[in-house]
Amino acid sequence: MDARTDPRPAPGSRPTVVVLTADGVEPPTTLDEIRGLADVRECTAETLADALPGAEILLVWDIFSDALAAAWHAADSLRWVHVAAAGVDKLLFDELRDSDVLVTNARGVFDGPIAEYVLACVMAHDKRFHETEALQRAGVWRHRETTRVAGRRALVVGTGGIGRATARLLRAVGLDVAGAGRRPRDDDEDFGRVLDSARLVDHLGDVDHLVMVAPLTEATRGMLGPAELAALPDGAHVVNVGRGQLVDQDALAREIAAGRLSAHLDVLVVEPLPEGDPLWTLDGAHISPHMSGDVVGWRDTLSAQFRDHLRTWLAGGEPGPSVDKSRGYVSG
Amino acid sequence: MDARTDPRPAPGSRPTVVVLTADGVEPPTTLDEIRGLADVRECTAETLADALPGAEILLVWDIFSDALAAAWHAADSLRWVHVAAAGVDKLLFDELRDSDVLVTNARGVFDGPIAEYVLACVMAHDKRFHETEALQRAGVWRHRETTRVAGRRALVVGTGGIGRATARLLRAVGLDVAGAGRRPRDDDEDFGRVLDSARLVDHLGDVDHLVMVAPLTEATRGMLGPAELAALPDGAHVVNVGRGQLVDQDALAREIAAGRLSAHLDVLVVEPLPEGDPLWTLDGAHISPHMSGDVVGWRDTLSAQFRDHLRTWLAGGEPGPSVDKSRGYVSG
């Protein structure tokens, strides 16, 4: 059934919100408030198709779920999907893209936290914390020289809210920052220079810290491939807080094994990273379990954001900014 | 012999510079330039007394040396001692304090590098990098929440150049920073509030990151003792980039062992940290071998600084600012 043919309920009427969650995931902390505003149906991937008929709103609280595609036939009244995450790559599919259903994401919530996480990666790399910790474990006292961070060159691939916050924070501590995005320019207020992400390989020869924070789309999948990795100078440091699939992970692992590059990877192609993957044990590979944005209170912030969006919706407004479904992200 | 009774050589005459070094320490990279300006005598602690007679200038290049006190009887012409380090606690002794001999240090060289190192410690702590690395080594994928750094409270104990650079950098990333020093005030340009370091124990109850960067003097020795450590809130983080003796290290180790505090310690009471010391293996103790300021090129910077000071001296000026020998640091 096509959501476009459904009449929008009269303003002030009480909508139905389906909350797609999963076993072991804590519910939104504002759920009681949401129940005060709407009829709530909680479901999991298995029961989504039963919950959707008649519902106008879907809150994708299990952020890694791709269950909507399979249950789309039951979305007979759906007008708005909110994903409590920055990336919407798991959610999108052709029928949703072609529909009039509004898609919103957790825009803004993760900007500051992920920027801080990237800074932590940069500082740990340049101050050689991982090596220092290994020496401590080995009981070895060995003075070494570290790198001055001010003046180092960072390229932030991805010019959305998270990339912008990252650029501002890295600049604040003195790094020389540029961005890479779809639209090259020289006068961006956060980046200064934005380089053409479609020609990334041309812009990597002098990069000390390469920060991947682009959304995963057909245009960005595998954008950091063997040629791009080879173009990075010896000793360069890759930070991936976007999506694992932005990077050719096997090629990166080879560069790390060769001692040429090192990386902090908060996202991986397959999560959890499979047992036995070389990235678990390579000296220059520092993996973390998709947690860069998840500061204490993050679920409260996400819960409050959806509640606020719902109030806007009930008042006849449009919660937003919305995701450009053809591009796969909120475009400025 | 008393240096005060020595006539100052005529301007333009060629002075003698004694360079106190040690086996295994690389010489100043500007040594050839220095030889162009002065007669140079290289020596070690063992030969210092033989090198000093007739020399006006001593460059303490082996920065951990306390050899001058024992060789003081031979310093018959000494007018200026430059220590290629920030801290002069190893150098000072009563006869030097009471003399007219000018003492200068490596003021400025370490400000930015050590500020960055402190920021790296703060970020690694709040983003739980050490735990993440331990989980990686154990092959465990475990999502955890981290701490938002913006808004966290840092107290920087020590208001010299390094403390100021640290305060500015921590503020730049959003921390709420105060200083502690000898002269309390509310309008410091770098710190805003400067609390009374003599009453440190009264100011610790809300501190997330306590940064020790004070010079070691009789007033600061042991200033972070059992009472001060007990006044810190659970989960507080101590960063020591000053001197090990600022802190009651055994008391700190007990707090870390109890899981109440954690610390990054770049300086220790005895360096290298003795084998078997609990700080080598405690989970919350992160030690490093006195390297926080030593960025690539640091010896070049120190070498150039002394060469420039020597030129100033030869031109009849005073290299400076000088160390206040009664206080034990350069006072603003």
PDB file of C-alpha atoms in Angstrom, chain B residues 21-180:
ATOM      1  CA  THR B  21      76.841  16.666  29.310  1.00  0.00           C
ATOM      2  CA  ALA B  22      76.854  12.942  30.006  1.00  0.00           C
ATOM      3  CA  ASP B  23      77.791   9.747  28.260  1.00  0.00           C
ATOM      4  CA  GLY B  24      75.150   8.829  25.709  1.00  0.00           C
ATOM      5  CA  VAL B  25      73.644  12.324  25.533  1.00  0.00           C
ATOM      6  CA  GLU B  26      73.816  13.840  22.079  1.00  0.00           C
ATOM      7  CA  PRO B  27      75.579  17.241  22.077  1.00  0.00           C
ATOM      8  CA  PRO B  28      73.731  20.475  21.219  1.00  0.00           C
ATOM      9  CA  THR B  29      73.015  20.605  17.497  1.00  0.00           C
ATOM     10  CA  THR B  30      74.289  24.203  17.489  1.00  0.00           C
ATOM     11  CA  LEU B  31      77.632  23.254  19.023  1.00  0.00           C
ATOM     12  CA  ASP B  32      79.571  24.372  15.984  1.00  0.00           C
ATOM     13  CA  GLU B  33      77.838  27.742  16.075  1.00  0.00           C
ATOM     14  CA  ILE B  34      78.562  28.008  19.775  1.00  0.00           C
ATOM     15  CA  ARG B  35      82.220  27.274  19.098  1.00  0.00           C
ATOM     16  CA  GLY B  36      82.140  30.159  16.666  1.00  0.00           C
ATOM     17  CA  LEU B  37      81.066  32.453  19.499  1.00  0.00           C
ATOM     18  CA  ALA B  38      82.989  31.146  22.471  1.00  0.00           C
ATOM     19  CA  ASP B  39      85.672  28.762  23.674  1.00  0.00           C
ATOM     20  CA  VAL B  40      83.852  25.535  24.486  1.00  0.00           C
ATOM     21  CA  ARG B  41      84.852  22.957  27.084  1.00  0.00           C
ATOM     22  CA  GLU B  42      82.765  19.797  27.048  1.00  0.00           C
ATOM     23  CA  CYS B  43      82.724  17.849  30.277  1.00  0.00           C
ATOM     24  CA  THR B  44      80.751  15.369  32.326  1.00  0.00           C
ATOM     25  CA  ALA B  45      79.914  15.405  36.025  1.00  0.00           C
ATOM     26  CA  GLU B  46      83.280  13.770  36.748  1.00  0.00           C
ATOM     27  CA  THR B  47      85.312  16.414  34.911  1.00  0.00           C
ATOM     28  CA  LEU B  48      83.191  19.483  35.667  1.00  0.00           C
ATOM     29  CA  ALA B  49      85.513  20.786  38.400  1.00  0.00           C
ATOM     30  CA  ASP B  50      88.423  20.641  35.986  1.00  0.00           C
ATOM     31  CA  ALA B  51      86.480  22.490  33.285  1.00  0.00           C
ATOM     32  CA  LEU B  52      85.045  25.335  35.340  1.00  0.00           C
ATOM     33  CA  PRO B  53      88.065  27.485  36.308  1.00  0.00           C
ATOM     34  CA  GLY B  54      88.102  30.655  34.243  1.00  0.00           C
ATOM     35  CA  ALA B  55      84.749  29.861  32.575  1.00  0.00           C
ATOM     36  CA  GLU B  56      82.021  32.502  32.686  1.00  0.00           C
ATOM     37  CA  ILE B  57      79.197  30.393  31.333  1.00  0.00           C
ATOM     38  CA  LEU B  58      77.882  26.915  32.092  1.00  0.00           C
ATOM     39  CA  LEU B  59      75.387  25.164  29.857  1.00  0.00           C
ATOM     40  CA  VAL B  60      73.768  22.315  31.793  1.00  0.00           C
ATOM     41  CA  TRP B  61      72.938  20.097  28.860  1.00  0.00           C
ATOM     42  CA  ASP B  62      72.624  16.950  30.962  1.00  0.00           C
ATOM     43  CA  ILE B  63      69.412  18.246  32.432  1.00  0.00           C
ATOM     44  CA  PHE B  64      69.182  15.782  35.288  1.00  0.00           C
ATOM     45  CA  SER B  65      72.651  16.672  36.576  1.00  0.00           C
ATOM     46  CA  ASP B  66      73.185  18.017  40.085  1.00  0.00           C
ATOM     47  CA  ALA B  67      76.960  18.090  39.622  1.00  0.00           C
ATOM     48  CA  LEU B  68      77.458  21.834  39.967  1.00  0.00           C
ATOM     49  CA  ALA B  69      77.062  21.843  43.754  1.00  0.00           C
ATOM     50  CA  ALA B  70      80.041  19.532  44.239  1.00  0.00           C
ATOM     51  CA  ALA B  71      82.148  21.473  41.712  1.00  0.00           C
ATOM     52  CA  TRP B  72      81.172  24.919  42.975  1.00  0.00           C
ATOM     53  CA  HIS B  73      84.612  25.528  44.499  1.00  0.00           C
ATOM     54  CA  ALA B  74      86.013  25.546  40.955  1.00  0.00           C
ATOM     55  CA  ALA B  75      83.496  28.074  39.605  1.00  0.00           C
ATOM     56  CA  ASP B  76      85.876  30.979  40.009  1.00  0.00           C
ATOM     57  CA  SER B  77      84.585  33.054  37.093  1.00  0.00           C
ATOM     58  CA  LEU B  78      81.053  31.811  36.622  1.00  0.00           C
ATOM     59  CA  ARG B  79      78.477  34.470  35.785  1.00  0.00           C
ATOM     60  CA  TRP B  80      75.685  32.583  34.001  1.00  0.00           C
ATOM     61  CA  VAL B  81      74.229  29.070  34.149  1.00  0.00           C
ATOM     62  CA  HIS B  82      71.706  27.977  31.523  1.00  0.00           C
ATOM     63  CA  VAL B  83      69.775  24.754  32.094  1.00  0.00           C
ATOM     64  CA  ALA B  84      68.295  23.177  28.972  1.00  0.00           C
ATOM     65  CA  ALA B  85      65.144  22.171  30.856  1.00  0.00           C
ATOM     66  CA  ALA B  86      62.086  23.774  32.385  1.00  0.00           C
ATOM     67  CA  GLY B  87      62.698  22.608  35.944  1.00  0.00           C
ATOM     68  CA  VAL B  88      65.806  23.789  37.807  1.00  0.00           C
ATOM     69  CA  ASP B  89      65.204  21.858  41.030  1.00  0.00           C
ATOM     70  CA  LYS B  90      68.166  19.536  40.410  1.00  0.00           C
ATOM     71  CA  LEU B  91      70.515  22.435  39.875  1.00  0.00           C
ATOM     72  CA  LEU B  92      69.849  24.846  42.723  1.00  0.00           C
ATOM     73  CA  PHE B  93      71.798  24.833  45.993  1.00  0.00           C
ATOM     74  CA  ASP B  94      72.434  27.464  48.631  1.00  0.00           C
ATOM     75  CA  GLU B  95      75.759  28.828  47.369  1.00  0.00           C
ATOM     76  CA  LEU B  96      74.353  29.280  43.875  1.00  0.00           C
ATOM     77  CA  ARG B  97      71.209  30.911  45.293  1.00  0.00           C
ATOM     78  CA  ASP B  98      73.327  33.306  47.337  1.00  0.00           C
ATOM     79  CA  SER B  99      75.632  34.185  44.456  1.00  0.00           C
ATOM     80  CA  ASP B 100      75.130  36.750  41.711  1.00  0.00           C
ATOM     81  CA  VAL B 101      75.291  34.048  39.062  1.00  0.00           C
ATOM     82  CA  LEU B 102      72.449  34.398  36.575  1.00  0.00           C
ATOM     83  CA  VAL B 103      70.370  31.257  36.061  1.00  0.00           C
ATOM     84  CA  THR B 104      68.201  30.798  32.989  1.00  0.00           C
ATOM     85  CA  ASN B 105      66.130  27.841  31.849  1.00  0.00           C
ATOM     86  CA  ALA B 106      64.472  26.574  28.695  1.00  0.00           C
ATOM     87  CA  ARG B 107      61.480  28.806  29.251  1.00  0.00           C
ATOM     88  CA  GLY B 108      58.921  28.512  26.465  1.00  0.00           C
ATOM     89  CA  VAL B 109      60.336  25.489  24.680  1.00  0.00           C
ATOM     90  CA  PHE B 110      58.087  22.968  26.405  1.00  0.00           C
ATOM     91  CA  ASP B 111      54.904  25.022  26.813  1.00  0.00           C
ATOM     92  CA  GLY B 112      53.066  23.855  23.701  1.00  0.00           C
ATOM     93  CA  PRO B 113      54.356  20.266  23.644  1.00  0.00           C
ATOM     94  CA  ILE B 114      53.501  19.585  27.282  1.00  0.00           C
ATOM     95  CA  ALA B 115      50.090  21.242  26.933  1.00  0.00           C
ATOM     96  CA  GLU B 116      49.382  18.846  24.074  1.00  0.00           C
ATOM     97  CA  TYR B 117      50.564  15.895  26.116  1.00  0.00           C
ATOM     98  CA  VAL B 118      48.218  16.842  28.944  1.00  0.00           C
ATOM     99  CA  LEU B 119      45.344  17.132  26.462  1.00  0.00           C
ATOM    100  CA  ALA B 120      46.218  13.670  25.158  1.00  0.00           C
ATOM    101  CA  CYS B 121      46.012  12.313  28.721  1.00  0.00           C
ATOM    102  CA  VAL B 122      42.646  13.998  29.293  1.00  0.00           C
ATOM    103  CA  MET B 123      41.211  12.686  26.032  1.00  0.00           C
ATOM    104  CA  ALA B 124      42.539   9.140  26.536  1.00  0.00           C
ATOM    105  CA  HIS B 125      41.028   9.075  30.008  1.00  0.00           C
ATOM    106  CA  ASP B 126      37.596  10.409  29.130  1.00  0.00           C
ATOM    107  CA  LYS B 127      37.320   8.336  25.948  1.00  0.00           C
ATOM    108  CA  ARG B 128      38.502   5.232  27.847  1.00  0.00           C
ATOM    109  CA  PHE B 129      41.272   4.378  25.394  1.00  0.00           C
ATOM    110  CA  HIS B 130      43.286   2.298  27.854  1.00  0.00           C
ATOM    111  CA  GLU B 131      40.320   0.062  28.614  1.00  0.00           C
ATOM    112  CA  THR B 132      39.464  -0.213  24.931  1.00  0.00           C
ATOM    113  CA  GLU B 133      42.987  -1.336  24.188  1.00  0.00           C
ATOM    114  CA  ALA B 134      42.901  -3.912  26.974  1.00  0.00           C
ATOM    115  CA  LEU B 135      39.635  -5.274  25.571  1.00  0.00           C
ATOM    116  CA  GLN B 136      41.150  -5.463  22.093  1.00  0.00           C
ATOM    117  CA  ARG B 137      44.097  -7.433  23.438  1.00  0.00           C
ATOM    118  CA  ALA B 138      41.631  -9.784  25.108  1.00  0.00           C
ATOM    119  CA  GLY B 139      39.676 -10.152  21.872  1.00  0.00           C
ATOM    120  CA  VAL B 140      36.554  -8.703  23.472  1.00  0.00           C
ATOM    121  CA  TRP B 141      34.075  -6.483  21.584  1.00  0.00           C
ATOM    122  CA  ARG B 142      32.262  -4.570  24.314  1.00  0.00           C
ATOM    123  CA  HIS B 143      30.419  -1.325  23.709  1.00  0.00           C
ATOM    124  CA  ARG B 144      30.788   1.175  26.548  1.00  0.00           C
ATOM    125  CA  GLU B 145      29.792   4.771  27.087  1.00  0.00           C
ATOM    126  CA  THR B 146      32.440   7.465  27.171  1.00  0.00           C
ATOM    127  CA  THR B 147      32.508  10.920  28.763  1.00  0.00           C
ATOM    128  CA  ARG B 148      31.818  14.201  27.052  1.00  0.00           C
ATOM    129  CA  VAL B 149      34.991  16.244  27.522  1.00  0.00           C
ATOM    130  CA  ALA B 150      33.398  19.646  26.989  1.00  0.00           C
ATOM    131  CA  GLY B 151      32.260  20.943  30.343  1.00  0.00           C
ATOM    132  CA  ARG B 152      34.577  18.756  32.401  1.00  0.00           C
ATOM    133  CA  ARG B 153      36.465  20.533  35.154  1.00  0.00           C
ATOM    134  CA  ALA B 154      40.256  20.720  35.081  1.00  0.00           C
ATOM    135  CA  LEU B 155      42.444  22.272  37.754  1.00  0.00           C
ATOM    136  CA  VAL B 156      45.955  23.135  36.575  1.00  0.00           C
ATOM    137  CA  VAL B 157      48.361  23.425  39.509  1.00  0.00           C
ATOM    138  CA  GLY B 158      51.160  25.707  38.376  1.00  0.00           C
ATOM    139  CA  THR B 159      50.704  29.013  36.607  1.00  0.00           C
ATOM    140  CA  GLY B 160      53.971  29.334  34.701  1.00  0.00           C
ATOM    141  CA  GLY B 161      54.315  29.142  30.942  1.00  0.00           C
ATOM    142  CA  ILE B 162      53.535  25.427  30.690  1.00  0.00           C
ATOM    143  CA  GLY B 163      50.505  25.709  32.961  1.00  0.00           C
ATOM    144  CA  ARG B 164      49.213  28.648  30.959  1.00  0.00           C
ATOM    145  CA  ALA B 165      49.609  26.872  27.632  1.00  0.00           C
ATOM    146  CA  THR B 166      47.854  23.862  29.127  1.00  0.00           C
ATOM    147  CA  ALA B 167      44.971  25.977  30.387  1.00  0.00           C
ATOM    148  CA  ARG B 168      44.524  27.632  27.006  1.00  0.00           C
ATOM    149  CA  LEU B 169      44.516  24.307  25.165  1.00  0.00           C
ATOM    150  CA  LEU B 170      42.087  22.620  27.557  1.00  0.00           C
ATOM    151  CA  ARG B 171      39.803  25.642  27.326  1.00  0.00           C
ATOM    152  CA  ALA B 172      40.001  25.509  23.541  1.00  0.00           C
ATOM    153  CA  VAL B 173      38.364  22.093  23.570  1.00  0.00           C
ATOM    154  CA  GLY B 174      35.685  23.153  26.020  1.00  0.00           C
ATOM    155  CA  LEU B 175      36.916  22.168  29.460  1.00  0.00           C
ATOM    156  CA  ASP B 176      36.105  24.366  32.429  1.00  0.00           C
ATOM    157  CA  VAL B 177      39.610  25.266  33.632  1.00  0.00           C
ATOM    158  CA  ALA B 178      40.938  26.912  36.763  1.00  0.00           C
ATOM    159  CA  GLY B 179      44.498  27.344  37.971  1.00  0.00           C
ATOM    160  CA  ALA B 180      46.146  27.017  41.347  1.00  0.00           C
TER     161      ALA B 180
END
